Coordinates of C-alpha atoms in Angstrom, one line a residue:
Chain A
M252 CA 17.1 3.2 7.7
I253 CA 20.4 3.3 5.8
L254 CA 20.9 -0.4 6.6
S255 CA 17.5 -1.2 5.1
I256 CA 18.5 0.8 1.9
I257 CA 21.8 -1.2 1.7
G258 CA 19.8 -4.4 2.0
F259 CA 17.3 -3.3 -0.6
I260 CA 20.1 -2.4 -3.0
A261 CA 21.8 -5.8 -2.4
L262 CA 18.5 -7.6 -3.1
I263 CA 18.0 -5.7 -6.4
V264 CA 21.5 -6.4 -7.5
S265 CA 21.0 -10.1 -6.6
C266 CA 17.8 -10.1 -8.7
I267 CA 19.6 -8.6 -11.7
M268 CA 22.4 -11.2 -11.4
Q269 CA 19.8 -14.0 -11.2
I270 CA 17.9 -12.8 -14.2
V271 CA 21.1 -12.6 -16.3
F272 CA 21.9 -16.2 -15.4
I273 CA 18.3 -17.3 -16.0
F274 CA 18.6 -16.0 -19.6
M275 CA 22.0 -17.7 -19.9
K276 CA 20.1 -20.9 -18.8
S277 CA 22.8 -21.9 -16.3
N278 CA 23.7 -21.0 -12.7
K279 CA 27.0 -22.7 -12.8
Y280 CA 28.9 -19.4 -12.9
D281 CA 26.5 -17.5 -10.6
L282 CA 28.7 -17.5 -7.6
F283 CA 27.6 -14.3 -5.9
S284 CA 23.8 -13.7 -6.2
H285 CA 23.0 -15.9 -3.2
W286 CA 25.8 -14.3 -1.1
L287 CA 24.2 -11.0 -1.9
L288 CA 20.9 -12.4 -0.6
L289 CA 22.7 -13.3 2.6
F290 CA 24.3 -9.9 2.8
A291 CA 20.9 -8.3 2.3
G292 CA 19.4 -10.4 5.1
I293 CA 22.2 -9.5 7.5
A294 CA 21.9 -5.7 6.6
L295 CA 18.1 -5.9 7.3
I296 CA 18.6 -7.8 10.5
A297 CA 21.2 -5.2 11.5
D298 CA 18.6 -2.5 10.9
I299 CA 16.2 -4.3 13.2
V300 CA 18.9 -4.6 15.9
Y301 CA 19.7 -0.9 15.6
R302 CA 16.0 0.0 16.0
S303 CA 15.8 -2.4 18.9
V304 CA 18.6 -0.7 20.7
L305 CA 16.9 2.7 20.2
I306 CA 13.5 1.6 21.6
E307 CA 15.0 -0.8 24.2
F308 CA 12.8 -3.6 23.0
I309 CA 12.8 -6.0 20.1
A310 CA 11.8 -3.9 17.1
L311 CA 9.0 -6.0 15.7
T312 CA 6.0 -4.0 16.7
N313 CA 4.9 -2.1 13.6
M314 CA 4.3 -2.8 9.9
Y315 CA 7.6 -1.4 8.7
E316 CA 9.7 -3.5 11.2
S317 CA 7.7 -6.6 10.4
L318 CA 8.2 -6.1 6.6
V319 CA 12.0 -5.6 7.1
F320 CA 12.3 -8.6 9.3
F321 CA 10.2 -10.8 7.0
S322 CA 12.3 -9.7 4.0
A323 CA 15.5 -10.5 6.0
V324 CA 14.3 -14.0 6.9
I325 CA 13.2 -14.7 3.3
S326 CA 16.7 -13.6 2.1
I327 CA 18.5 -15.8 4.6
V328 CA 16.2 -18.8 3.9
L329 CA 16.7 -18.4 0.2
F330 CA 20.5 -18.3 0.7
T331 CA 20.4 -21.6 2.7
F332 CA 18.0 -23.1 0.2
R333 CA 20.3 -22.3 -2.7
L334 CA 23.4 -23.5 -0.7
R335 CA 21.7 -26.8 0.2
L336 CA 20.4 -27.6 -3.3
K337 CA 23.4 -26.1 -5.1
E338 CA 23.1 -26.3 -8.9
Q339 CA 19.9 -28.4 -8.7
S340 CA 17.9 -25.5 -7.3
P341 CA 15.7 -24.1 -10.1
Q342 CA 16.9 -20.5 -10.6
I343 CA 13.3 -19.3 -11.3
I344 CA 12.1 -20.3 -7.9
I345 CA 14.8 -18.4 -6.1
F346 CA 14.3 -15.5 -8.5
T347 CA 10.5 -15.4 -8.0
A348 CA 11.0 -15.5 -4.2
S349 CA 13.6 -12.8 -4.4
V350 CA 11.2 -10.6 -6.4
V351 CA 8.6 -11.1 -3.7
T352 CA 11.1 -10.0 -1.1
V353 CA 11.9 -6.9 -3.2
I354 CA 8.2 -6.1 -3.4
L355 CA 7.8 -6.5 0.4
L356 CA 10.7 -4.1 0.9
A357 CA 9.3 -1.6 -1.6
I358 CA 6.1 -1.6 0.3
A359 CA 8.0 -1.0 3.5
S360 CA 9.7 2.0 2.0
S361 CA 6.4 3.4 0.6
P362 CA 4.6 6.3 2.3
I363 CA 1.7 4.0 3.4
V364 CA 4.0 2.3 5.8
P365 CA 5.5 4.8 8.3
S366 CA 9.0 4.0 9.3
D367 CA 9.1 6.2 12.4
I368 CA 11.0 4.6 15.3
M369 CA 8.2 4.2 17.9
P370 CA 8.6 2.4 21.2
P371 CA 5.8 -0.2 21.8
V372 CA 2.6 0.4 23.8
P373 CA 2.2 -1.8 26.9
A374 CA 0.3 -4.6 25.2
L375 CA 3.1 -5.1 22.7
Q376 CA 5.8 -5.4 25.4
S377 CA 5.8 -9.2 25.7
S378 CA 8.3 -11.8 24.9
W379 CA 5.5 -14.1 23.8
L380 CA 4.7 -11.5 21.1
V381 CA 8.3 -11.4 19.9
L382 CA 8.3 -15.2 19.7
H383 CA 4.9 -15.1 18.0
I384 CA 5.9 -12.6 15.3
S385 CA 9.4 -13.9 14.6
V386 CA 8.6 -17.6 14.4
T387 CA 5.5 -16.8 12.2
F388 CA 7.7 -14.9 9.8
V389 CA 10.2 -17.8 9.6
G390 CA 7.4 -20.2 8.8
E391 CA 5.9 -17.7 6.2
S392 CA 9.3 -17.3 4.5
F393 CA 9.1 -21.0 3.5
F394 CA 5.6 -20.3 2.2
V395 CA 7.2 -17.7 -0.1
I396 CA 9.4 -20.5 -1.6
G397 CA 6.4 -22.7 -1.8
F398 CA 4.5 -20.0 -3.7
A399 CA 7.4 -19.4 -6.1
A400 CA 7.6 -23.2 -6.7
A401 CA 3.8 -23.4 -7.2
V402 CA 3.8 -20.6 -9.8
Y403 CA 6.7 -22.2 -11.6
Y404 CA 5.0 -25.6 -11.4
L405 CA 1.8 -24.2 -13.2
L406 CA 3.9 -22.6 -15.9
T407 CA 6.0 -25.7 -16.6
K408 CA 5.0 -28.4 -19.1
D409 CA 7.9 -30.8 -18.7
D410 CA 6.8 -33.7 -16.5
E411 CA 10.3 -34.4 -15.2
K412 CA 10.8 -30.8 -14.2
K413 CA 7.3 -30.7 -12.6
K414 CA 8.2 -33.7 -10.4
K415 CA 11.3 -31.8 -9.1
I416 CA 9.4 -28.6 -8.6
D417 CA 6.6 -30.5 -6.7
S418 CA 9.2 -31.9 -4.4
I419 CA 10.6 -28.5 -3.7
M420 CA 7.1 -27.1 -3.1
Y421 CA 6.2 -29.9 -0.7
R422 CA 9.5 -29.6 1.2
A423 CA 9.1 -25.8 1.6
I424 CA 5.5 -26.2 2.9
A425 CA 6.4 -29.2 5.1
I426 CA 9.1 -27.1 6.8
G427 CA 7.2 -23.9 7.0
Y428 CA 3.9 -25.5 8.2
P429 CA 5.1 -26.6 11.7
I430 CA 7.0 -23.4 12.2
Y431 CA 4.0 -21.4 11.2
T432 CA 1.7 -23.5 13.5
A433 CA 4.0 -22.9 16.4
G434 CA 4.5 -19.2 15.7
A435 CA 1.1 -18.0 14.5
L436 CA -1.3 -20.2 16.4
I437 CA 0.5 -21.6 19.5
F438 CA 2.7 -18.7 20.6
G439 CA 0.0 -16.2 19.3
S440 CA -2.6 -17.9 21.5
I441 CA -0.3 -17.9 24.6
W442 CA 0.4 -14.2 24.1
A443 CA -3.4 -13.5 23.7
Y444 CA -4.0 -15.4 27.0
Y445 CA -1.5 -13.2 28.8
A446 CA -2.6 -9.9 27.1
W447 CA -6.4 -10.3 26.7
S448 CA -7.3 -13.1 29.1
R449 CA -8.3 -15.7 26.4
F450 CA -6.4 -17.9 24.0
W451 CA -8.7 -17.3 21.1
G452 CA -11.1 -14.5 20.4
W453 CA -12.1 -14.9 16.7
D454 CA -10.5 -11.5 15.9
P455 CA -10.2 -11.0 12.1
K456 CA -6.4 -11.5 12.3
E457 CA -6.9 -14.7 14.2
I458 CA -9.5 -16.0 11.8
F459 CA -7.3 -15.4 8.8
A460 CA -4.2 -16.9 10.5
L461 CA -6.4 -20.0 11.1
V462 CA -7.7 -19.9 7.6
T463 CA -4.2 -19.8 6.2
W464 CA -3.2 -22.7 8.4
L465 CA -6.3 -24.6 7.2
V466 CA -5.4 -24.0 3.6
Y467 CA -1.9 -25.4 4.1
T468 CA -3.4 -28.3 6.0
I469 CA -5.6 -29.0 3.0
Y470 CA -2.5 -28.9 0.8
L471 CA -0.6 -31.4 3.0
H472 CA -3.6 -33.7 3.0
S473 CA -4.5 -33.2 -0.7
R474 CA -1.2 -35.0 -1.6
F475 CA -2.9 -38.2 -0.5
I476 CA -5.8 -37.7 -2.9
K477 CA -4.8 -38.5 -6.5
K478 CA -7.3 -36.1 -8.1
L479 CA -5.9 -33.2 -6.1
R480 CA -2.3 -33.8 -6.8
G481 CA -0.4 -31.6 -9.3
N482 CA -2.0 -28.4 -10.6
V483 CA -4.7 -28.4 -7.9
S484 CA -2.1 -28.8 -5.1
A485 CA -0.1 -25.9 -6.6
M486 CA -3.2 -23.7 -6.8
I487 CA -3.9 -24.5 -3.1
V488 CA -0.3 -23.4 -2.2
I489 CA -0.9 -20.1 -4.2
A490 CA -4.2 -19.6 -2.4
G491 CA -2.4 -20.2 0.9
F492 CA 0.3 -17.6 0.2
L493 CA -2.3 -15.1 -0.9
L494 CA -4.1 -15.6 2.4
T495 CA -0.8 -15.2 4.2
L496 CA -0.4 -11.8 2.6
F497 CA -4.0 -10.9 3.3
T498 CA -3.6 -11.9 6.9
F499 CA -0.5 -9.7 7.1
F500 CA -1.7 -6.6 5.1
G501 CA -5.4 -6.9 4.3
V502 CA -6.7 -7.6 7.8
N503 CA -4.7 -4.6 9.1
Y504 CA -6.1 -2.2 6.6
L505 CA -9.5 -3.6 5.8
L506 CA -10.8 -5.3 8.9
S507 CA -10.4 -3.8 12.3
G508 CA -9.7 -5.8 15.4
L509 CA -7.6 -6.3 18.5
H510 CA -4.4 -6.6 16.4
S511 CA -4.7 -2.9 15.4
Y512 CA -2.4 -0.8 17.7
K513 CA -2.1 2.9 17.3
Chain B
M11 CA -13.8 -64.0 13.5
K12 CA -11.4 -63.5 10.6
K13 CA -10.1 -60.0 10.2
T14 CA -9.4 -58.6 6.7
L15 CA -8.0 -55.3 5.5
K16 CA -10.4 -53.3 3.4
C17 CA -9.2 -50.3 1.4
R18 CA -11.6 -47.6 0.6
K19 CA -11.0 -45.5 -2.5
G20 CA -9.6 -42.2 -1.1
G21 CA -9.8 -43.6 2.4
S22 CA -7.6 -45.4 4.8
P23 CA -7.4 -49.2 5.1
L24 CA -10.0 -50.3 7.6
L25 CA -9.9 -53.3 9.8
H26 CA -13.3 -54.9 10.2
S27 CA -15.1 -58.1 10.6
Q28 CA -15.9 -59.7 7.2
P29 CA -19.5 -60.8 7.6
Q30 CA -20.6 -57.4 8.9
E31 CA -20.6 -55.4 5.7
D32 CA -23.1 -53.3 7.6
F33 CA -24.1 -49.7 8.1
F34 CA -21.6 -49.3 10.9
S35 CA -18.5 -50.1 8.9
T36 CA -19.8 -47.9 6.0
V37 CA -20.2 -45.0 8.4
L38 CA -16.8 -45.7 10.0
G39 CA -15.2 -46.0 6.5
F40 CA -16.8 -42.7 5.5
F41 CA -15.3 -40.9 8.5
T42 CA -11.8 -42.3 8.1
S43 CA -11.7 -41.0 4.5
I44 CA -9.2 -38.3 3.9
K45 CA -11.5 -36.9 1.2
V46 CA -14.1 -36.2 3.9
A47 CA -11.4 -34.5 6.0
V48 CA -10.3 -32.3 3.1
V49 CA -14.0 -31.4 2.3
L50 CA -14.6 -30.5 6.0
L51 CA -11.4 -28.4 6.2
A52 CA -12.5 -26.6 3.0
V53 CA -16.0 -26.0 4.4
M54 CA -14.5 -24.6 7.7
T55 CA -12.2 -22.4 5.7
A56 CA -15.0 -21.0 3.6
T57 CA -17.4 -20.4 6.5
Y58 CA -14.7 -18.7 8.7
I59 CA -13.9 -16.3 5.9
L60 CA -17.5 -15.5 5.4
S61 CA -18.0 -15.0 9.2
S62 CA -15.2 -12.4 9.2
L63 CA -17.1 -10.4 6.5
V64 CA -20.3 -10.1 8.5
P65 CA -20.5 -8.0 11.7
L66 CA -21.7 -10.5 14.3
G67 CA -24.2 -10.2 17.1
L68 CA -26.2 -7.1 15.9
P69 CA -30.0 -7.1 16.2
D70 CA -31.7 -8.4 13.0
S71 CA -33.0 -5.0 12.1
E72 CA -29.4 -3.7 11.7
Y73 CA -28.7 -6.1 8.9
F74 CA -31.9 -5.0 7.1
K75 CA -30.8 -1.4 7.5
N76 CA -27.2 -1.9 6.3
Y77 CA -27.5 -4.6 3.6
P78 CA -29.7 -5.3 0.6
A79 CA -32.9 -7.0 1.7
L80 CA -32.1 -10.4 0.1
L81 CA -28.6 -10.5 1.7
A82 CA -30.0 -9.5 5.1
Q83 CA -32.7 -12.2 4.8
I84 CA -30.0 -14.8 4.0
I85 CA -27.8 -13.7 7.0
V86 CA -30.7 -13.7 9.4
F87 CA -32.3 -16.9 8.1
L88 CA -29.1 -18.8 8.2
D89 CA -28.3 -17.4 11.6
F90 CA -25.0 -16.3 10.2
H91 CA -25.0 -13.2 12.5
H92 CA -24.6 -15.6 15.4
F93 CA -22.0 -17.6 13.6
Y94 CA -20.1 -19.1 16.6
T95 CA -23.2 -20.6 18.0
S96 CA -24.8 -21.5 14.7
F97 CA -25.1 -24.7 12.8
W98 CA -22.5 -23.4 10.3
F99 CA -19.8 -23.3 12.9
I100 CA -20.8 -26.2 15.2
A101 CA -21.8 -28.9 12.6
P102 CA -18.5 -28.9 10.6
L103 CA -16.5 -28.8 13.8
I104 CA -18.4 -31.8 15.3
L105 CA -18.0 -33.7 12.0
F106 CA -14.3 -32.8 11.9
F107 CA -13.9 -34.0 15.4
V108 CA -15.5 -37.3 14.5
N109 CA -13.4 -37.6 11.4
L110 CA -10.2 -36.9 13.3
T111 CA -11.1 -39.3 16.0
A112 CA -11.9 -42.1 13.5
C113 CA -8.7 -41.4 11.5
S114 CA -6.6 -41.4 14.6
I115 CA -8.0 -44.7 15.9
N116 CA -7.6 -46.1 12.4
R117 CA -4.0 -45.0 12.1
F118 CA -3.1 -46.2 15.6
S119 CA -4.6 -49.6 14.9
R120 CA -2.6 -49.8 11.6
H121 CA 0.6 -49.0 13.5
F122 CA 0.1 -51.9 15.8
T123 CA -1.3 -54.3 13.2
F124 CA 1.1 -53.9 10.3
P125 CA 4.8 -53.9 10.2
G126 CA 6.9 -51.2 8.6
K127 CA 7.8 -47.6 9.4
K128 CA 5.8 -46.1 12.1
R129 CA 5.1 -42.4 11.9
F130 CA 3.5 -41.4 15.1
G131 CA 4.1 -37.6 14.5
P132 CA 0.8 -36.9 12.6
D133 CA -1.1 -39.1 15.2
I134 CA 0.2 -37.1 18.0
I135 CA -0.7 -33.8 16.2
H136 CA -4.2 -35.2 15.6
L137 CA -4.5 -36.3 19.3
G138 CA -3.4 -32.7 20.3
L139 CA -6.0 -31.2 18.0
L140 CA -8.7 -33.4 19.5
C141 CA -7.6 -32.4 23.1
L142 CA -7.6 -28.7 21.9
I143 CA -11.2 -29.0 20.5
V144 CA -12.4 -30.6 23.8
A145 CA -10.6 -28.0 25.9
G146 CA -11.8 -25.2 23.8
G147 CA -15.4 -26.5 24.2
I148 CA -15.1 -26.7 28.0
T149 CA -13.4 -23.2 28.1
C150 CA -16.2 -21.8 26.0
S151 CA -18.9 -23.1 28.3
G152 CA -17.1 -22.4 31.6
H153 CA -15.2 -19.2 30.9
S154 CA -16.5 -16.2 32.6
E155 CA -15.1 -12.7 32.3
K156 CA -16.1 -9.4 33.9
R157 CA -14.5 -6.1 33.0
I158 CA -14.6 -3.2 35.4
F159 CA -13.0 0.1 35.9
L160 CA -11.3 0.5 39.3
R161 CA -10.7 3.8 41.0
E162 CA -8.1 4.2 43.7
G163 CA -9.6 3.0 46.9
D164 CA -12.2 0.8 45.3
V165 CA -12.7 -2.8 46.6
V166 CA -14.2 -5.6 44.5
T167 CA -15.1 -9.1 45.7
L168 CA -13.6 -11.9 43.6
P169 CA -14.7 -15.5 43.2
G170 CA -13.0 -17.8 45.8
N171 CA -13.9 -15.6 48.8
Q172 CA -11.3 -13.0 48.0
S173 CA -11.3 -9.3 47.4
I174 CA -9.2 -6.9 45.5
H175 CA -8.4 -3.3 46.6
L176 CA -6.8 -0.8 44.2
N177 CA -4.2 1.1 46.2
K178 CA -2.6 3.1 43.4
F179 CA -2.5 3.3 39.6
D180 CA 0.8 4.4 37.9
Y181 CA 0.4 5.6 34.4
L182 CA 3.4 6.5 32.2
T183 CA 3.6 8.0 28.7
Y184 CA 6.3 8.5 26.1
D185 CA 7.3 12.0 25.1
N186 CA 4.9 11.8 22.1
G187 CA 2.0 11.0 24.5
R188 CA 1.7 7.3 23.7
D189 CA 1.1 4.8 26.5
K190 CA 4.4 3.5 27.9
D191 CA 3.5 1.5 30.9
Y192 CA 0.8 1.2 33.5
T193 CA 0.8 -0.7 36.7
A194 CA -2.0 -1.3 39.2
F195 CA -0.9 -1.7 42.8
V196 CA -3.5 -3.9 44.6
T197 CA -4.1 -5.6 47.9
I198 CA -5.7 -9.1 47.8
Q199 CA -7.5 -10.1 50.9
N200 CA -8.7 -13.6 51.6
L201 CA -12.0 -13.1 53.3
E202 CA -11.9 -16.4 55.2
S203 CA -8.4 -16.2 56.7
S204 CA -8.1 -12.4 56.5
R205 CA -4.7 -12.9 54.9
I206 CA -3.6 -9.8 53.1
E207 CA -1.2 -9.8 50.2
K208 CA 0.1 -6.8 48.2
N209 CA 0.6 -7.3 44.5
Q210 CA 1.0 -5.4 41.3
I211 CA -0.7 -6.1 37.9
K212 CA 0.7 -5.0 34.6
V213 CA -0.4 -5.5 31.0
N214 CA 0.7 -9.0 29.8
H215 CA 1.4 -9.9 33.5
P216 CA -1.9 -11.0 35.0
L217 CA -2.3 -11.8 38.7
M218 CA -3.1 -15.5 39.0
L219 CA -5.1 -16.2 42.1
K220 CA -7.1 -19.2 43.3
N221 CA -9.9 -19.9 40.8
V222 CA -9.5 -16.6 39.2
S223 CA -7.0 -14.4 37.2
V224 CA -7.0 -10.6 37.2
Y225 CA -5.8 -8.8 34.1
L226 CA -5.0 -5.2 33.5
V227 CA -6.5 -4.7 30.1
N228 CA -6.9 -1.0 29.5
R229 CA -7.0 2.5 31.0
E230 CA -9.4 5.3 30.7
A231 CA -9.3 9.0 31.4
I232 CA -11.9 10.2 33.8
A233 CA -13.0 13.5 35.3
R234 CA -12.1 13.9 39.0
I235 CA -12.9 16.5 41.6
V236 CA -11.8 17.1 45.1
L237 CA -14.5 18.5 47.4
A238 CA -13.8 19.8 51.0
E239 CA -16.2 20.1 53.9
P240 CA -16.1 23.2 56.1
G241 CA -14.0 21.2 58.6
G242 CA -11.4 20.6 56.0
K243 CA -12.1 16.9 55.3
Q244 CA -11.6 16.2 51.6
Y245 CA -13.3 13.7 49.3
F246 CA -12.3 12.5 45.8
N247 CA -15.2 12.1 43.5
Y248 CA -15.3 10.8 39.9
K249 CA -17.6 11.3 37.0
E250 CA -21.0 9.8 37.5
D251 CA -20.6 9.7 41.3
R252 CA -23.6 10.6 43.5
I253 CA -22.5 12.8 46.3
P254 CA -24.8 13.1 49.4
F255 CA -26.1 16.7 49.4
K256 CA -28.8 18.3 51.5
D257 CA -31.8 15.8 51.5
G258 CA -30.8 14.3 48.1
F259 CA -27.6 13.9 46.1
L260 CA -25.5 15.8 43.7
Y261 CA -24.7 13.9 40.5
F262 CA -21.3 14.8 39.1
G263 CA -21.7 14.7 35.3
G264 CA -18.1 15.5 34.3
F265 CA -16.6 18.7 32.9
L266 CA -18.3 21.0 30.4
N267 CA -15.1 21.9 28.7
P268 CA -12.8 18.8 28.9
D269 CA -10.8 19.8 25.9
S270 CA -9.7 23.2 27.3
G271 CA -6.3 21.8 28.1
N272 CA -5.9 23.7 31.4
T273 CA -7.3 21.5 34.2
E274 CA -7.7 24.6 36.4
S275 CA -10.3 26.1 34.1
Y276 CA -12.5 23.0 33.9
T277 CA -16.1 23.6 34.8
A278 CA -17.7 20.8 36.8
H279 CA -21.3 20.1 36.0
F280 CA -23.5 18.9 38.9
E281 CA -27.2 18.0 39.0
Y282 CA -29.2 18.1 42.2
W283 CA -31.6 15.2 42.6
K284 CA -34.1 14.7 45.4
D285 CA -36.6 11.8 45.7
N286 CA -35.6 10.6 42.2
K287 CA -36.5 14.0 40.8
F288 CA -34.1 16.3 39.0
L289 CA -34.4 19.7 40.7
Y290 CA -31.6 22.0 39.3
S291 CA -28.1 22.0 37.9
L292 CA -24.9 23.7 39.0
D293 CA -21.7 24.5 37.1
K294 CA -18.7 25.3 39.3
K295 CA -15.0 26.0 38.8
A296 CA -12.2 25.1 41.2
G297 CA -12.3 27.5 44.2
E298 CA -16.0 28.0 44.1
T299 CA -18.5 26.6 46.6
V300 CA -21.4 24.3 46.3
D301 CA -23.5 25.2 49.4
L302 CA -21.2 24.2 52.3
L303 CA -18.8 22.2 50.1
T304 CA -15.8 23.8 48.4
L305 CA -14.6 22.5 45.0
L306 CA -10.9 22.4 45.7
E307 CA -9.6 20.8 42.5
T308 CA -10.6 19.7 39.0
S309 CA -8.5 17.2 37.1
V310 CA -8.5 14.4 34.6
V311 CA -6.9 11.2 35.9
F312 CA -6.4 7.7 34.5
I313 CA -8.1 4.7 36.0
P314 CA -7.4 1.0 35.1
Q315 CA -9.8 -1.4 33.5
I316 CA -9.3 -4.8 35.0
S317 CA -10.7 -8.1 33.7
I318 CA -11.7 -10.7 36.2
V319 CA -11.5 -14.1 34.5
A320 CA -12.5 -17.5 35.7
D321 CA -11.4 -20.2 33.2
P322 CA -11.8 -23.9 34.1
V323 CA -9.2 -25.4 31.8
P324 CA -6.3 -23.1 30.7
I325 CA -3.9 -25.8 31.7
F326 CA -5.6 -28.3 29.3
I327 CA -5.2 -25.9 26.4
I328 CA -1.5 -25.5 27.2
F329 CA -1.3 -29.3 27.5
S330 CA -2.9 -29.6 24.0
F331 CA -0.4 -27.1 22.6
I332 CA 2.4 -29.2 24.1
I333 CA 1.1 -32.4 22.4
I334 CA 0.7 -30.6 19.1
G335 CA 4.2 -29.1 19.4
A336 CA 5.6 -32.5 20.2
G337 CA 3.8 -34.1 17.2
L338 CA 5.0 -31.4 14.8
A339 CA 8.6 -31.8 16.0
L340 CA 8.4 -35.6 15.8
T341 CA 6.9 -35.5 12.3
Y342 CA 9.6 -33.1 11.2
F343 CA 12.5 -35.1 12.6
Q344 CA 11.1 -38.4 11.2
K345 CA 10.9 -36.8 7.8
L346 CA 14.4 -35.4 8.1
R347 CA 15.7 -38.9 9.1
D348 CA 13.9 -40.5 6.2
E349 CA 15.4 -38.1 3.8
K350 CA 18.9 -38.7 5.1

């Protein structure tokens, strides 16, 4: 828990630093905020490792652990994203994605998400499940960047800037999409086959994972249709991310199914 | 015949024979359109979301009971309560399949007709998706599943002239009472060759046999009693068992006070039936007698629920996944190479 708190604090400090440099309209001198993101990611991963040692299994089997892991992956992806694009990376995109990460961790630390260290029930003791969850979150962390870029795209009026943001949005989704496909749909189906004897059962979680995938598929294909390029594409990406969040939270709390483990 | 390239607005370039500006090429052109693909994907997205909001498979009357009349009428009229066998599920899927097939053929033909960069990644993904839809369809029609609870000593016949015998069921819990692990120890007998093989089944680790797979899917607590004859011979009986008794049978209905916590104090409830007629009931505790039988022990034990599954094409689905995975990887690396 202490490691998560350290990670949370590092993320907040990083956000504060980022916002200062956004107001200064330059990230030339922002040498640390992305390193803080990396540090936060490592601290959060360390928390998962610690919990894994305690339960003698990869600690990715409840909402708290999933949120911490998801936040860790987003932080690390944001760090590499910033490092790769250097000064070209629009600060607002990284800042928005960092804020999403802070919100996810805030939810993890809220009373609605119990943080008790609980060893997994038999159905969750599967390496396919670990692959399914971890790879899905890696894919979804790119969707967070896509979402941040889409929001920025809709708020920007400068055409040159829009072009650049569109390219970032597309790249984020183009990287996240295959990873999400493998994690959520392929590895998820294989786990379902071993656990429940069928690859697909139209469980609410499965339906919404598929719907999320379909929306991002629409986005990738909409780029070939002139009328759908630009604002519509950005709105599709936002819809895709909202569905990602609904698949993660909404289905668990609003729709019951096989993915609810007590 | 001279071949020309025709470009449809919003669609893909289409190779066709010039004089035949006919219905066939219009239909083919329609199905190779990416706009149609996007519309179909959007329709599928919308209908899947709607399907998750309506409880499926209930009798019509339930919808009229739980929803406003108009909404219930719409659900029943559109057959939305049987979504996965309805027009709303099947029609878009078939159209999508046709669209994907047409697009794939069109893209492949372009690769071999026109020079330039060849991107086979998306084609491989499309091919994998087509295989997956076909394999899914076959699985849907040929998949059979039977779930049963097995008690220690039970024998069940399996497809493929085999039988499964439950020898023992191990059930472990964590300190807080949550399930930790359960294992069913079974014997599989081939009824033709009389070959016997001992195996164990765990959750997430099904037993794959010829033509059939056996899964351990759940466990259930069940009331159990031990009855002894005057000679000392003991019998294990479970809830809902019919025990031969006098000229009829004793039906064991479970315990009257299952939440009392102390298994010793459970009161077993029996009903005596003769010639399909209920005659009287008996409530007995451990140590008491039922005519000549002595109730030796009352307890609650866990029994496994197993699922016997015959699936014609799991390997095709795995094969489709491999194709899709390969397509995704190829697309990704081609893009990466292009960017460099």
